[in-house]
Short mmCIF file of C-alpha atoms in Angstrom, two decimals:
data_model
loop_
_atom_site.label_atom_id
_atom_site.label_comp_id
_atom_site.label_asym_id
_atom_site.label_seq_id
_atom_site.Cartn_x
_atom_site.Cartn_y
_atom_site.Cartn_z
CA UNK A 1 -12.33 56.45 -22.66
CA UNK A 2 -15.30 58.17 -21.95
CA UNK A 3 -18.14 56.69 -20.20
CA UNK A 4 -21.62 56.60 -20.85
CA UNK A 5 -23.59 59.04 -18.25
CA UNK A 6 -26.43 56.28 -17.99
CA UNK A 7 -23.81 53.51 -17.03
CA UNK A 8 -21.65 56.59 -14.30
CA UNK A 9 -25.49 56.87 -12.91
CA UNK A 10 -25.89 52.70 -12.69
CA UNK A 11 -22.94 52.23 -11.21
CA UNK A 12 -23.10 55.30 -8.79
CA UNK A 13 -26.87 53.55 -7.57
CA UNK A 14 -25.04 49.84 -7.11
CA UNK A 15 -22.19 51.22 -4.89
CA UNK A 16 -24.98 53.61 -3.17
CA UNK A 17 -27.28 50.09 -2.73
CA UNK A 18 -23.97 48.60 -1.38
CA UNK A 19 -23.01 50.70 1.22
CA UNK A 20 -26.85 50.47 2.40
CA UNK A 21 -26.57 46.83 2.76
CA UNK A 22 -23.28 47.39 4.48
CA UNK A 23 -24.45 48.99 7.03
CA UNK A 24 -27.56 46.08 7.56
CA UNK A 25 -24.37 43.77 7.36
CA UNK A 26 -21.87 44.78 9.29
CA UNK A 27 -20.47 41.28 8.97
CA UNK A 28 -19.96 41.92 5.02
CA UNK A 29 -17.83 45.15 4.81
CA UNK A 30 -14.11 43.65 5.31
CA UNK A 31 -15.05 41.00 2.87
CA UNK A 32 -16.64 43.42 0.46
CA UNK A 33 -13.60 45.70 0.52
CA UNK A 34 -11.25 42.66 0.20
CA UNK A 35 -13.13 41.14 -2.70
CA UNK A 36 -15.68 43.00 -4.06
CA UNK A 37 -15.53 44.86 -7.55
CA UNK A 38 -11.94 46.85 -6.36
CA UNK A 39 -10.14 43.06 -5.85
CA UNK A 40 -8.23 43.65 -9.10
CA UNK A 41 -9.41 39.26 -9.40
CA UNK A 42 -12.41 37.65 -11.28
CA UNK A 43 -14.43 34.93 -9.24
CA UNK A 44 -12.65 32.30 -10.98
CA UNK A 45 -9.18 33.46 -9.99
CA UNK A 46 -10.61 33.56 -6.36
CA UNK A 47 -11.91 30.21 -6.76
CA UNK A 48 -14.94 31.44 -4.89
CA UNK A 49 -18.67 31.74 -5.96
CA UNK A 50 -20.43 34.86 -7.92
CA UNK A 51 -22.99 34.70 -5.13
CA UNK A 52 -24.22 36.52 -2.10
CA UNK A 53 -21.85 36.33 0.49
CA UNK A 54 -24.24 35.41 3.14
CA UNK A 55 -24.96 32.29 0.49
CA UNK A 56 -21.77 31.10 0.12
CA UNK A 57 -21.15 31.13 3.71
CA UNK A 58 -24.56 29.25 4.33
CA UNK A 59 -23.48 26.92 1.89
CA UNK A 60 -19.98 26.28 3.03
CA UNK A 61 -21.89 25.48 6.05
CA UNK A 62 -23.79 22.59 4.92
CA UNK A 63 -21.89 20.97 2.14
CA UNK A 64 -19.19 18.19 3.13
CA UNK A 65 -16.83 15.72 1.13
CA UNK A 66 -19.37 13.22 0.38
CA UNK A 67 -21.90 15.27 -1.26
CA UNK A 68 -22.44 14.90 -5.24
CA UNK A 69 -23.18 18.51 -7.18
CA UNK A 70 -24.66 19.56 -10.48
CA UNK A 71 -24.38 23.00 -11.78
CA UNK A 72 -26.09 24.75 -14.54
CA UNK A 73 -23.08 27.38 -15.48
CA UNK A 74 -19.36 26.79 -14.30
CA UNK A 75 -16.99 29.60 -13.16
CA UNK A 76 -15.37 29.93 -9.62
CA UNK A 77 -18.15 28.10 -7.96
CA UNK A 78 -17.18 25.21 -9.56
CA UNK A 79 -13.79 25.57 -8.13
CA UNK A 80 -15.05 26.75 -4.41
CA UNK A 81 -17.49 23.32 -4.90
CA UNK A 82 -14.87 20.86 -6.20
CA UNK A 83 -12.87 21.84 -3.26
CA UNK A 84 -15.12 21.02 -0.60
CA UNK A 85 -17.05 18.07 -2.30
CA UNK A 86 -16.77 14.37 -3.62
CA UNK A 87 -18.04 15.36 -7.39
CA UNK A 88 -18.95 18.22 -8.96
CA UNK A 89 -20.14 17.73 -12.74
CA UNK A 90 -20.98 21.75 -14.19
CA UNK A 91 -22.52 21.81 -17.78
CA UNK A 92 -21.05 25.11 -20.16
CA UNK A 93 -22.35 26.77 -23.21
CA UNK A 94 -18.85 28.26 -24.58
CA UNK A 95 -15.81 25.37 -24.62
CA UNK A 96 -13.56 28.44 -24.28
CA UNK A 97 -14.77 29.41 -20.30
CA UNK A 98 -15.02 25.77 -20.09
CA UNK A 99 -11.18 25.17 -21.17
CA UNK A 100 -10.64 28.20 -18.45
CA UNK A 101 -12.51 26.69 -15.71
CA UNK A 102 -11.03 23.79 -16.13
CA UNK A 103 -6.93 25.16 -16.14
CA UNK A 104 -7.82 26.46 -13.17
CA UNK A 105 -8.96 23.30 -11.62
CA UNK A 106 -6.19 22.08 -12.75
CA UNK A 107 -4.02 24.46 -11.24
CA UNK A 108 -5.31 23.61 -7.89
CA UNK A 109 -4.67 19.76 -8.44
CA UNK A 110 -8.67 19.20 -8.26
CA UNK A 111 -9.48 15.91 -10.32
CA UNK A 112 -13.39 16.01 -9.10
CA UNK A 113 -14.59 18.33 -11.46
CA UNK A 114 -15.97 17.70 -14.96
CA UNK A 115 -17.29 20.86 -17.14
CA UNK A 116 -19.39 19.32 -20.02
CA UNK A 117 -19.92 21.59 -23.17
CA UNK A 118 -23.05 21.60 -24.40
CA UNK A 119 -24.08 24.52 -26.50
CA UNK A 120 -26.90 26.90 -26.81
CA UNK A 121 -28.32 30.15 -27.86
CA UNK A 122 -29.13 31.93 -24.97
CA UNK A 123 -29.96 34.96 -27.04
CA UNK A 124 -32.65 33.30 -29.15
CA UNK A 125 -33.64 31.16 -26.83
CA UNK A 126 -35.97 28.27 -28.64
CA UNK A 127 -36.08 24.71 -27.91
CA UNK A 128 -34.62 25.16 -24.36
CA UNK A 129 -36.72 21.95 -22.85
CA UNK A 130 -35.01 19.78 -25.83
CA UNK A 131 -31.75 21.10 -25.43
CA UNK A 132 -28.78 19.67 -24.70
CA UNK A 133 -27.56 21.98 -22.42
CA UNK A 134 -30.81 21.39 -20.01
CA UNK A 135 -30.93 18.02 -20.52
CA UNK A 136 -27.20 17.35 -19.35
CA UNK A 137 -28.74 16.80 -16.00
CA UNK A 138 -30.10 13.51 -16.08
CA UNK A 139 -30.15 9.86 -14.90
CA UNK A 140 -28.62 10.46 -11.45
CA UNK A 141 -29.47 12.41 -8.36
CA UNK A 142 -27.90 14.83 -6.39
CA UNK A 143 -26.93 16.05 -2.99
CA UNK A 144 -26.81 19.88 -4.27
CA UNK A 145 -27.90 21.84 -7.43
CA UNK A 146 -26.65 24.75 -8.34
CA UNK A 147 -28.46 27.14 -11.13
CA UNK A 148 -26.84 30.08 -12.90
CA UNK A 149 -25.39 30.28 -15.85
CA UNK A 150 -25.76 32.16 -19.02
CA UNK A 151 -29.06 34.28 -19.03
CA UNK A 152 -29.16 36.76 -22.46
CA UNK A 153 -32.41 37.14 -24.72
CA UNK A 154 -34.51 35.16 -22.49
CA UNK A 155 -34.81 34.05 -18.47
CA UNK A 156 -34.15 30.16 -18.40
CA UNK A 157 -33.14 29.49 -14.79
CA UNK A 158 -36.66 28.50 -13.48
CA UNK A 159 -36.57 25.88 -16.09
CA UNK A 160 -33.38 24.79 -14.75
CA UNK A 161 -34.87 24.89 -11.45
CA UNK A 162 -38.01 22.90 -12.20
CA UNK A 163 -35.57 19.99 -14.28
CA UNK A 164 -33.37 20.11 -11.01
CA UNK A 165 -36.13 19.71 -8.60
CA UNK A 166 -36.50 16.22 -10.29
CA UNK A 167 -32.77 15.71 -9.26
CA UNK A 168 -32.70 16.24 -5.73
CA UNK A 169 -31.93 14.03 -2.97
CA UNK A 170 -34.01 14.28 -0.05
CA UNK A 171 -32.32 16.25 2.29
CA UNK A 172 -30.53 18.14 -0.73
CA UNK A 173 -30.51 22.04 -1.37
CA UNK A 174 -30.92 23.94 -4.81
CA UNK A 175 -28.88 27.00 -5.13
CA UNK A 176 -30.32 30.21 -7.45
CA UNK A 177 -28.45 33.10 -7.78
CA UNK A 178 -29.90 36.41 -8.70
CA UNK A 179 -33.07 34.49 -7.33
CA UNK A 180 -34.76 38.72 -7.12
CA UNK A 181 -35.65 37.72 -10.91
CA UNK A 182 -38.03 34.24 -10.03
CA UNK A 183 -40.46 35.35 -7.69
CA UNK A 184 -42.18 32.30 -9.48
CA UNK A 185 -39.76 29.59 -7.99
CA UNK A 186 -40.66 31.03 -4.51
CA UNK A 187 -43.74 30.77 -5.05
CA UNK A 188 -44.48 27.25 -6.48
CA UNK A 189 -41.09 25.15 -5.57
CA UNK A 190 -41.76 22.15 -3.44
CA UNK A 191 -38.95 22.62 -0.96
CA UNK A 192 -39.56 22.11 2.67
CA UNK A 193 -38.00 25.87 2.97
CA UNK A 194 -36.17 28.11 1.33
CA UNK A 195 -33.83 31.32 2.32
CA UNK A 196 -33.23 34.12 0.61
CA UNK A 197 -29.51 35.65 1.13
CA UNK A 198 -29.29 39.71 0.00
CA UNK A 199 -26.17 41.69 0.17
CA UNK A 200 -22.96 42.21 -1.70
CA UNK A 201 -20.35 39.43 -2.97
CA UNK A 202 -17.48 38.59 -4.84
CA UNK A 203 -16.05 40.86 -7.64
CA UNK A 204 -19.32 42.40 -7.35
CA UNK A 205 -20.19 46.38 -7.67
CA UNK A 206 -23.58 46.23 -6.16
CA UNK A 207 -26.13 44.10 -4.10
CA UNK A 208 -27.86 40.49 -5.57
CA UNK A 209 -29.71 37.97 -4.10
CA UNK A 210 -28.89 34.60 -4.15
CA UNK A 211 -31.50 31.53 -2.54
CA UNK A 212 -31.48 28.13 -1.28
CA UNK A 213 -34.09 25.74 -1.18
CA UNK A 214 -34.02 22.93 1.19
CA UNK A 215 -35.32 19.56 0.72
#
């Protein structure tokens, strides 16, 4: 199959990016060559994050087995989480990546983890504050918040930021990945600080940025 000259020159500029950051990152190239986009695995397989790797090990750093997590959008974070924390509860558009996030949590004997299904139209994109999906975080706090997720017609993570800042336990940390698209939330959050972690990760081609926000 032949492929589209605008897609060879995208991907040719992601692997170029890469192997810039690489070189900034020393630290990143045997993981990037282990499990970056040439792994022959998905993130979910891995059980590991679709994050920065310089994220996932900051937050492999912090988090410990009595911390309570929330995620907007499940996937092999919620596996890497689950594994290294008390609760994780991860809310899904699509019961079919739900029913495969959850095989492979229970595959790995991990009981913690509960994907709700709520769903939504990312491509339309109306009635997001009213929505189920955003709404599925509610009544209790957390120690950590995780947003990603689903992102089509319209950008909805800085409302899921903005919900989860309402959910977070002092001394708790809010995770957004592909944070490069919110300089908004940077601007306005009301964390005590916040890092910003560039570079390649898992199953990925190119370079993304992925931030935490610490309360």
């Amino acid at each position: 199959m032949l492929t589209h000259p605008q897609k060879r020159i995208q991907d040719f500029w992601r692997v170029f990016r890469a192997g810039f950051y690489l070189l900034k990152r020393p630290q990143d190239f045997i993981p990037y060559f282990q499990y970056g986009l040439l792994c022959g695995k998905t993130p979910l397989e891995l059980g590991m994050p679709w994050w920065s790797f310089g994220s996932v090990r900051e937050v492999e750093r912090i988090i410990h087995k009595n911390m309570n997590v929330f995620e907007f959008g499940s996937g092999g974070s919620s596996i890497f989480l689950a594994e290294r924390a008390a609760a994780v509860n991860s809310v899904e558009d699509e019961e079919g990546w739900a029913a495969a996030v959850r095989k492979e949590a229970q595959k790995r004997n991990l009981k913690n983890l509960e994907v709700l299904v709520r769903p939504y139209d990312f491509f339309e994109g109306r009635e997001f504050e009213t929505s189920g999906y955003l709404n599925s975080l509610k009544e209790k706090s957390y120690d950590l918040i995780v947003v990603d997720g689903k992102e089509e017609g319209v950008q909805v993570r800085d409302r899921c930021f903005w919900r989860a800042e309402a959910f977070i336990r002092k001394g708790g940390v809010i995770v957004v990945d592909d944070s490069y698209r919110y300089p908004q939330i940077k601007k306005t959050n009301k964390s005590q600080q916040w890092k910003a972690f560039k570079g390649t990760g898992y199953c990925r081609a190119g370079v993304t940025e992925t931030a935490l926000f610490y309360y």
